Amino acid sequence: MMILRLTNSFVVCLFAGLFLNSALAQDPAPQELRIPDAPPGVGEGDRSSSVRLSLQHLQQLAMEHNPTLAQARAETWKANGQFVQAGLKPNPNIYYTGDEIGNEGAAGLHGAYVSQEFVTGGKLYLASQIYALRQRGANWERTAQIYRVENNVRAEYFQIIVAERLLQLSMEVRQIAESSLKTAQDRVRQGESSKIDQLQAKIELQKALVLNRNAQAEYDAAWNRMQAVIGWNGLAPQPLDEDIEMGTPELEWETTRDRLLSLSPQVQQAQARAASAMAKYNRAVVEPTPNVTVQAGAGYDYGTEDAFGRVQVGMPIPIFNKNQGNIRTAHGEWIRSCREVERLKLQLARNLAEEFKKYVASRAQLELYRGELIPASAETLELSQKAFEAGQLNYLQLLTAQRTFTETNIDFVRTKNVLWQSQIAIDGLLLTDGLQAPKESVNAD
C-alpha cells in the first residue's frame, strides 16, 4: 500500500506541476501597437514656417512610420523563434496504466511510467543551423528594407525639388507669355502688327497656363508619394532644404559593379539561403539515424501485493525508409540556391547597366546644358524680346525664342532629375522601392 500511495502521489504531483508550468509559460498578451507621433515641425501648422525640412528629418519619419520596416523586423523575430524551436529537445511523456482491474474481484495491476526520446546523430544541432542561417538571411533582408526606405525617401525628396523648380519655371514662362501678349496687343493697336500675332500670343499664354497647372499637379503628386513612402498622411507640403547638392563624380563600370555585388544585401541574403539549404541537406542525411526512446516506471500488483519495476528501450530500424526522397529533394534545393546566387548577381549587373547608362548620358547632357544651351537660350530670348519691342522682329521669331528657352530649361531640369535618380539607385545598391514588402526569409516548413 505504501508503494501505491507513493505512486499515486507521484502521478498527481507530476500532473499538477505540468499544469502549473504550462500556465506560467504562456506568452503575455500582445500589446496594442502604437504609431509614434511625428517630431514637431512637420505638421499642418508648419507650412509657412521659415524652417526648411531636411532629408534626414524625412528619413527619420520614415524609419518610425513605414510599415515595411516593422514587417522586416518581425521577420527576424520569426526566424529567431524557429531557430530556438528547432534546437529544443523532445518533452518527456508520463503514463498511468491499469490492467486486470476487477479480475476475480481484484484491484489489478497499476503503475506509472515516464518515457523520453533521445535525439541522436546531431539532428537538433543541424536543424538549429538551418534556421540560424535563415535568421541571418532575415537580418540581411531587414538591412535591404532599410536601404529601400531611405533611398525611396531620398529619391522623392529630389523629385519634390525638381517639381518645385518646374513649378517656378512654369511661372516664369507664364510671365513671359503675359508680357509678350501685352506687347502684341500694343503693337496691334499701333498698327505695327496684325491681329494674328495677338491671337498667337493668347494661345501661347494658354499653353503657359496649362504648363503651370501640370507643374502644380506634378508637385502635389510628388508630395503625395512622399507621404505614402513615409507612411504618415499628416505631412504637409512645405519648403525643403535645397542647399544639399548631389555630387556627380565620373564613375567606372567595373568599380561600380564590383561595389554593388560585394555590398548588396540581396546577394548576402541569397548566400545565407544557400548556406541554409546546405544545412538542410546535411540534416536530411542524418535523418535515418534512429532516435532512442527509453521508458521506465514502477507498479503494484494488488493480487500478489508485489511491487515491480519496468524498463523499456526502443528504436526504429531504418530498413525501408532511409529518407531517400527528402535527401534528394534537399540536394536539389541546395543546388538551386547556389545557382540563385549566381543568377541574382547577373540580374543586378544587368539592372546596374541600365542605371549606369542613364547616369553617364544624363551627366554628359547636363554639362552641355550648363555650359552652352542654357546661357545661349536665355541670351537669345532676351535679345528677341528687345528686338520685338523695337519692331525689329516679328512675333513668329519671338515665339521661336520663347519656345526654345522654355523647352531648354524644362529639359535641363528633367535631365538633372534623371541624373539624380540614377545616382540614388547606384549609391543605394539598386534598392529604391520603400513600399515593397520584405521577402519572407522563413517558410512554414
Coordinates of C-alpha atoms in Angstrom, one line a residue:
M1 CA 0.0 0.0 0.0
M2 CA 2.9 2.3 0.8
I3 CA 4.3 1.9 -2.8
L4 CA 0.8 2.5 -4.3
R5 CA 0.4 5.7 -2.3
L6 CA 3.8 6.9 -3.3
T7 CA 3.0 6.1 -7.0
N8 CA -0.3 7.9 -6.8
S9 CA 1.2 10.9 -5.1
F10 CA 4.0 11.0 -7.8
V11 CA 1.4 11.0 -10.6
V12 CA -0.8 13.7 -9.0
C13 CA 2.2 16.0 -8.3
L14 CA 3.7 15.5 -11.7
F15 CA 0.4 16.3 -13.5
A16 CA -0.1 19.4 -11.2
G17 CA 3.5 20.5 -11.9
L18 CA 3.0 20.1 -15.7
F19 CA -0.3 22.2 -15.5
L20 CA 1.3 25.0 -13.5
N21 CA 4.3 25.1 -15.8
S22 CA 2.1 25.3 -18.8
A23 CA 0.1 28.1 -17.3
L24 CA 3.1 30.1 -16.2
A25 CA 4.9 29.6 -19.6
Q26 CA 2.1 31.2 -21.6
D27 CA 3.3 34.3 -23.6
P28 CA 1.9 37.6 -22.3
A29 CA -1.0 39.1 -24.2
P30 CA 0.3 41.1 -27.2
Q31 CA 0.2 44.8 -26.5
E32 CA -1.5 47.2 -28.9
L33 CA 0.9 48.6 -31.4
R34 CA 1.2 52.4 -31.2
I35 CA 2.3 54.5 -34.1
P36 CA 4.8 57.1 -32.9
D37 CA 3.9 60.7 -33.1
A38 CA 5.7 62.8 -35.7
P39 CA 8.5 65.1 -34.4
P40 CA 7.5 68.7 -34.1
G41 CA 7.9 70.9 -37.1
V42 CA 6.3 68.8 -39.9
G43 CA 2.6 69.2 -39.3
E44 CA -0.1 71.2 -41.0
G45 CA 0.7 74.3 -39.0
D46 CA 4.3 74.5 -40.3
R47 CA 3.6 75.2 -43.9
S48 CA 4.5 78.8 -43.5
S49 CA 7.4 78.1 -41.2
S50 CA 10.8 79.5 -42.2
V51 CA 12.5 76.3 -41.1
R52 CA 13.1 74.1 -44.1
L53 CA 12.6 70.4 -43.9
S54 CA 15.8 68.4 -44.3
L55 CA 16.3 65.0 -45.9
Q56 CA 17.5 63.5 -42.7
H57 CA 14.3 64.6 -40.9
L58 CA 12.1 62.9 -43.5
Q59 CA 14.2 59.7 -43.4
Q60 CA 13.8 59.6 -39.6
L61 CA 10.0 59.9 -40.1
A62 CA 10.0 57.0 -42.5
M63 CA 12.0 54.9 -40.0
E64 CA 9.3 55.4 -37.5
H65 CA 6.2 55.1 -39.7
N66 CA 6.9 53.0 -42.8
P67 CA 5.1 49.6 -42.2
T68 CA 7.6 47.6 -44.2
L69 CA 10.3 48.1 -41.6
A70 CA 8.1 46.6 -38.9
Q71 CA 7.4 43.7 -41.3
A72 CA 11.2 43.2 -41.8
R73 CA 11.8 43.4 -38.1
A74 CA 9.0 40.9 -37.4
E75 CA 10.6 38.5 -39.9
T76 CA 13.8 38.4 -37.9
W77 CA 11.8 37.6 -34.8
K78 CA 10.0 34.8 -36.7
A79 CA 13.4 33.4 -37.8
N80 CA 14.8 33.6 -34.3
G81 CA 11.7 31.8 -33.0
Q82 CA 12.2 28.9 -35.4
F83 CA 15.9 28.8 -34.6
V84 CA 15.1 28.4 -30.9
Q85 CA 12.3 25.8 -31.6
A86 CA 14.4 23.7 -33.9
G87 CA 17.0 23.0 -31.2
L88 CA 14.7 22.1 -28.4
K89 CA 14.8 18.5 -27.1
P90 CA 11.5 16.4 -27.1
N91 CA 9.4 16.6 -23.9
P92 CA 9.3 13.5 -21.7
N93 CA 6.0 11.6 -21.6
I94 CA 4.3 10.3 -18.5
Y95 CA 1.8 7.4 -18.4
Y96 CA -0.5 5.8 -16.0
T97 CA -1.6 2.2 -16.7
G98 CA -4.1 -0.1 -15.1
D99 CA -4.5 -3.8 -16.0
E100 CA -6.7 -6.7 -14.9
I101 CA -8.9 -4.4 -12.9
G102 CA -11.8 -6.4 -11.4
N103 CA -10.4 -9.7 -12.5
E104 CA -11.7 -12.2 -9.8
G105 CA -12.6 -9.2 -7.7
A106 CA -9.0 -7.9 -7.5
A107 CA -7.9 -4.3 -8.0
G108 CA -5.5 -5.4 -10.7
L109 CA -2.1 -4.0 -11.7
H110 CA -1.4 -0.3 -11.5
G111 CA 1.7 1.6 -12.5
A112 CA 3.2 4.9 -13.6
Y113 CA 5.8 5.3 -16.4
V114 CA 8.0 8.0 -17.8
S115 CA 9.5 7.9 -21.3
Q116 CA 12.0 10.1 -23.0
E117 CA 13.1 10.2 -26.7
F118 CA 16.8 10.9 -27.1
V119 CA 17.6 12.5 -30.5
T120 CA 20.8 11.1 -32.0
G121 CA 23.1 12.0 -34.9
G122 CA 23.3 15.6 -34.0
K123 CA 19.9 16.2 -35.6
L124 CA 18.9 19.0 -33.2
Y125 CA 22.1 20.9 -33.8
L126 CA 21.8 20.6 -37.6
A127 CA 18.1 21.6 -37.5
S128 CA 19.0 24.7 -35.5
Q129 CA 21.7 25.6 -38.0
I130 CA 19.1 25.7 -40.8
Y131 CA 17.2 28.4 -39.0
A132 CA 20.3 30.2 -37.7
L133 CA 21.2 30.8 -41.4
R134 CA 17.7 31.7 -42.3
Q135 CA 17.8 34.2 -39.4
R136 CA 20.9 35.6 -40.9
G137 CA 19.1 36.0 -44.2
A138 CA 16.2 37.7 -42.4
N139 CA 18.7 40.2 -40.9
W140 CA 20.0 40.9 -44.4
E141 CA 16.5 41.4 -45.7
R142 CA 15.9 43.9 -43.0
T143 CA 19.0 45.7 -44.0
A144 CA 17.9 45.8 -47.6
Q145 CA 14.5 47.2 -46.5
I146 CA 16.2 50.0 -44.6
Y147 CA 18.1 50.8 -47.8
R148 CA 14.9 50.7 -49.8
V149 CA 13.0 53.1 -47.5
E150 CA 15.9 55.6 -47.1
N151 CA 16.6 55.6 -50.8
N152 CA 13.0 56.0 -51.7
V153 CA 12.7 59.0 -49.4
R154 CA 15.8 60.4 -50.9
A155 CA 14.5 59.9 -54.4
E156 CA 11.2 61.5 -53.6
Y157 CA 13.0 64.4 -51.9
F158 CA 14.8 65.3 -55.1
Q159 CA 11.6 64.6 -57.1
I160 CA 9.9 67.3 -55.0
I161 CA 12.8 69.7 -55.6
V162 CA 12.6 69.1 -59.3
A163 CA 8.8 69.5 -59.3
E164 CA 9.2 72.8 -57.3
R165 CA 11.7 74.1 -59.8
L166 CA 9.5 73.1 -62.7
L167 CA 6.6 75.0 -61.0
Q168 CA 8.8 78.1 -60.6
L169 CA 9.9 77.7 -64.3
S170 CA 6.3 77.5 -65.4
M171 CA 5.5 80.7 -63.6
E172 CA 8.4 82.4 -65.3
V173 CA 7.1 81.1 -68.7
R174 CA 3.6 82.4 -67.8
Q175 CA 5.1 85.9 -67.0
I176 CA 6.9 85.9 -70.3
A177 CA 3.8 84.9 -72.2
E178 CA 1.8 87.6 -70.4
S179 CA 4.4 90.2 -71.3
S180 CA 4.5 89.0 -74.9
L181 CA 0.7 89.3 -75.2
K182 CA 0.7 92.8 -73.8
T183 CA 3.4 93.8 -76.3
A184 CA 1.5 92.2 -79.2
Q185 CA -1.7 94.0 -78.2
D186 CA 0.1 97.3 -78.1
R187 CA 1.6 96.7 -81.5
V188 CA -1.8 95.8 -82.9
R189 CA -3.3 99.0 -81.6
Q190 CA -0.4 101.0 -83.1
G191 CA -0.8 99.2 -86.4
E192 CA 2.6 97.6 -86.3
S193 CA 1.4 94.0 -86.2
S194 CA -1.5 92.0 -87.4
K195 CA -4.2 90.5 -85.2
I196 CA -2.7 87.1 -85.9
D197 CA 0.3 87.9 -83.7
Q198 CA -2.1 88.8 -80.9
L199 CA -4.1 85.6 -81.3
Q200 CA -0.9 83.6 -81.3
A201 CA 0.3 85.3 -78.1
K202 CA -3.0 84.4 -76.5
I203 CA -2.6 80.8 -77.5
E204 CA 1.0 80.8 -76.0
L205 CA -0.4 82.2 -72.8
Q206 CA -3.0 79.5 -72.5
K207 CA -0.2 76.9 -73.1
A208 CA 1.8 78.5 -70.4
L209 CA -1.2 78.3 -68.0
V210 CA -1.6 74.6 -68.9
L211 CA 2.2 74.1 -68.2
N212 CA 1.7 75.8 -64.9
R213 CA -1.2 73.6 -63.9
N214 CA 0.7 70.5 -64.9
A215 CA 3.7 71.6 -62.9
Q216 CA 1.4 72.1 -59.9
A217 CA -0.1 68.7 -60.3
E218 CA 3.4 67.1 -60.5
Y219 CA 4.4 69.0 -57.4
D220 CA 1.3 67.8 -55.5
A221 CA 1.9 64.2 -56.7
A222 CA 5.5 64.3 -55.5
W223 CA 4.4 65.2 -52.0
N224 CA 1.6 62.6 -52.1
R225 CA 4.2 59.9 -53.0
M226 CA 6.5 61.2 -50.1
Q227 CA 3.6 60.8 -47.7
A228 CA 3.0 57.3 -48.9
V229 CA 6.6 56.2 -48.6
I230 CA 6.9 57.8 -45.1
G231 CA 3.6 56.2 -44.1
W232 CA 2.2 59.3 -42.5
N233 CA -0.6 61.4 -44.1
G234 CA -0.1 64.3 -41.6
L235 CA 3.0 65.5 -43.6
A236 CA 2.0 68.8 -45.3
P237 CA 3.8 70.2 -48.4
Q238 CA 6.4 72.7 -47.2
P239 CA 9.7 74.2 -48.2
L240 CA 12.6 71.8 -48.4
D241 CA 16.2 72.3 -47.7
E242 CA 17.6 72.7 -51.2
D243 CA 21.1 73.6 -50.0
I244 CA 22.2 70.0 -50.4
E245 CA 23.6 69.2 -53.9
M246 CA 24.5 65.8 -55.0
G247 CA 27.9 65.4 -56.3
T248 CA 28.1 63.6 -59.6
P249 CA 31.5 62.1 -60.0
E250 CA 32.7 60.2 -63.0
L251 CA 32.1 56.5 -62.4
E252 CA 33.9 53.5 -63.7
W253 CA 31.8 50.5 -64.7
E254 CA 34.0 47.8 -63.2
T255 CA 34.4 49.6 -59.9
T256 CA 30.7 50.4 -59.6
R257 CA 29.7 46.8 -60.5
D258 CA 32.1 45.3 -58.0
R259 CA 30.9 47.6 -55.3
L260 CA 27.3 46.5 -55.9
L261 CA 28.0 42.8 -55.9
S262 CA 30.1 42.9 -52.8
L263 CA 27.8 45.2 -50.7
S264 CA 24.4 44.2 -51.9
P265 CA 22.2 42.9 -49.0
Q266 CA 20.3 40.9 -51.7
V267 CA 23.4 38.9 -52.5
Q268 CA 24.2 38.4 -48.8
Q269 CA 20.6 37.1 -48.2
A270 CA 20.8 34.7 -51.2
Q271 CA 24.1 33.4 -49.9
A272 CA 22.6 32.8 -46.5
R273 CA 19.7 30.9 -48.1
A274 CA 22.2 28.8 -50.0
A275 CA 24.0 28.0 -46.8
S276 CA 20.7 27.2 -45.1
A277 CA 19.9 24.8 -48.0
M278 CA 23.2 23.1 -47.4
A279 CA 22.4 22.7 -43.7
K280 CA 19.0 21.3 -44.6
Y281 CA 20.7 18.7 -46.8
N282 CA 23.0 17.7 -44.0
R283 CA 20.0 17.4 -41.7
A284 CA 18.3 15.2 -44.2
V285 CA 21.3 12.9 -44.5
V286 CA 21.4 12.1 -40.7
E287 CA 17.6 11.7 -40.5
P288 CA 17.8 7.8 -40.9
T289 CA 19.9 7.7 -37.7
P290 CA 17.3 6.3 -35.3
N291 CA 16.3 8.1 -32.1
V292 CA 16.3 6.0 -28.9
T293 CA 13.2 6.0 -26.7
V294 CA 13.7 4.9 -23.1
Q295 CA 10.8 4.1 -20.8
A296 CA 11.0 3.5 -17.1
G297 CA 8.3 3.1 -14.4
A298 CA 7.0 1.4 -11.3
G299 CA 3.8 -0.5 -10.5
Y300 CA 1.9 -2.5 -7.9
D301 CA 0.1 -5.8 -8.2
Y302 CA -2.8 -5.9 -5.8
G303 CA -3.3 -9.6 -6.4
T304 CA 0.1 -10.6 -5.1
E305 CA 0.8 -7.4 -3.2
D306 CA 4.1 -7.2 -5.0
A307 CA 5.7 -4.0 -6.3
F308 CA 7.6 -4.2 -9.6
G309 CA 9.6 -2.0 -11.9
R310 CA 9.6 -1.7 -15.7
V311 CA 12.3 -0.6 -18.2
Q312 CA 11.8 -0.5 -22.0
V313 CA 14.2 0.7 -24.7
G314 CA 13.1 1.1 -28.3
M315 CA 14.2 2.5 -31.7
P316 CA 13.1 2.3 -35.3
I317 CA 15.1 0.2 -37.7
P318 CA 15.8 2.2 -41.0
I319 CA 15.4 -0.6 -43.4
F320 CA 12.8 0.6 -46.0
N321 CA 12.6 4.3 -45.3
K322 CA 16.1 5.8 -45.2
N323 CA 14.8 9.3 -46.1
Q324 CA 16.0 8.9 -49.6
G325 CA 13.4 11.1 -51.2
N326 CA 13.9 14.0 -48.8
I327 CA 17.7 13.8 -49.2
R328 CA 17.3 14.0 -53.0
T329 CA 14.9 17.0 -52.6
A330 CA 17.2 18.8 -50.2
H331 CA 20.1 18.2 -52.5
G332 CA 18.2 19.7 -55.4
E333 CA 17.2 22.7 -53.3
W334 CA 20.8 23.2 -52.3
I335 CA 21.9 23.2 -56.0
R336 CA 19.1 25.6 -56.9
S337 CA 20.0 28.0 -54.1
C338 CA 23.7 28.1 -55.1
R339 CA 22.7 28.9 -58.7
E340 CA 20.3 31.5 -57.4
V341 CA 23.3 33.5 -56.0
E342 CA 24.9 33.5 -59.5
R343 CA 21.6 34.4 -61.2
L344 CA 21.0 37.3 -58.8
K345 CA 24.5 38.7 -59.4
L346 CA 23.9 38.6 -63.1
Q347 CA 20.5 40.3 -62.7
L348 CA 21.9 43.0 -60.5
A349 CA 24.7 43.6 -63.1
R350 CA 22.1 43.9 -65.8
N351 CA 20.0 46.3 -63.9
L352 CA 23.0 48.3 -62.9
A353 CA 24.0 48.6 -66.6
E354 CA 20.7 50.4 -67.3
E355 CA 21.1 52.8 -64.4
F356 CA 24.8 53.3 -65.3
K357 CA 23.8 54.2 -68.9
K358 CA 21.3 56.8 -67.7
Y359 CA 23.9 58.3 -65.3
V360 CA 26.6 58.6 -67.9
A361 CA 24.3 60.0 -70.6
S362 CA 22.5 62.5 -68.3
R363 CA 25.7 63.7 -66.8
A364 CA 27.1 64.5 -70.2
Q365 CA 23.9 66.2 -71.2
L366 CA 23.9 68.3 -68.0
E367 CA 27.3 69.6 -68.7
L368 CA 26.2 70.6 -72.2
Y369 CA 23.1 72.4 -70.9
R370 CA 25.1 74.2 -68.2
G371 CA 27.9 75.2 -70.4
E372 CA 26.1 76.2 -73.7
L373 CA 22.4 75.6 -74.1
I374 CA 21.0 77.4 -71.0
P375 CA 23.1 80.6 -71.4
A376 CA 22.5 80.7 -75.2
S377 CA 18.7 80.2 -74.9
A378 CA 18.5 82.9 -72.2
E379 CA 20.5 85.4 -74.2
T380 CA 18.5 84.6 -77.4
L381 CA 15.2 85.2 -75.6
E382 CA 16.4 88.5 -74.1
L383 CA 17.7 89.8 -77.4
S384 CA 14.5 88.6 -79.2
Q385 CA 12.3 90.4 -76.7
K386 CA 14.1 93.7 -77.1
A387 CA 14.1 93.4 -80.9
F388 CA 10.4 92.6 -80.9
E389 CA 9.5 95.5 -78.7
A390 CA 11.6 97.7 -81.0
G391 CA 9.7 96.4 -84.0
Q392 CA 12.8 94.7 -85.5
L393 CA 11.5 91.2 -85.1
N394 CA 8.1 89.6 -86.0
Y395 CA 6.2 87.6 -83.4
L396 CA 7.0 84.2 -85.0
Q397 CA 10.7 84.8 -84.4
L398 CA 10.0 85.8 -80.8
L399 CA 7.8 82.8 -80.3
T400 CA 10.6 80.5 -81.5
A401 CA 13.0 82.0 -79.0
Q402 CA 10.4 81.6 -76.2
R403 CA 9.8 78.0 -77.0
T404 CA 13.5 77.3 -77.2
F405 CA 14.0 78.9 -73.8
T406 CA 11.1 77.0 -72.2
E407 CA 12.0 73.6 -73.7
T408 CA 15.7 74.0 -72.9
N409 CA 15.1 74.9 -69.3
I410 CA 12.5 72.1 -68.8
D411 CA 14.8 69.6 -70.4
F412 CA 17.6 70.8 -68.2
V413 CA 15.6 70.3 -65.0
R414 CA 14.3 66.9 -66.1
T415 CA 17.8 65.8 -67.2
K416 CA 19.0 66.7 -63.7
N417 CA 16.2 64.6 -62.2
V418 CA 17.3 61.6 -64.3
L419 CA 20.8 62.0 -63.2
W420 CA 19.8 62.3 -59.5
Q421 CA 17.5 59.3 -59.7
S422 CA 20.2 57.2 -61.3
Q423 CA 22.8 58.2 -58.8
I424 CA 20.4 57.4 -55.9
A425 CA 19.8 54.0 -57.4
I426 CA 23.5 53.3 -57.9
D427 CA 24.6 54.7 -54.5
G428 CA 21.7 52.8 -52.9
L429 CA 22.6 49.4 -54.3
L430 CA 19.5 49.4 -56.6
L431 CA 17.2 49.3 -53.6
T432 CA 14.7 52.1 -54.2
D433 CA 11.1 50.8 -53.6
G434 CA 10.3 51.7 -50.0
L435 CA 6.9 50.1 -50.1
Q436 CA 8.0 46.7 -51.5
A437 CA 7.1 44.1 -49.0
P438 CA 10.1 42.3 -47.4
K439 CA 10.8 38.8 -48.6
E440 CA 9.7 36.0 -46.3
S441 CA 13.0 34.5 -45.2
V442 CA 11.5 31.7 -43.1
N443 CA 8.9 29.4 -44.6
A444 CA 6.3 27.5 -42.7
D445 CA 8.2 24.2 -43.1

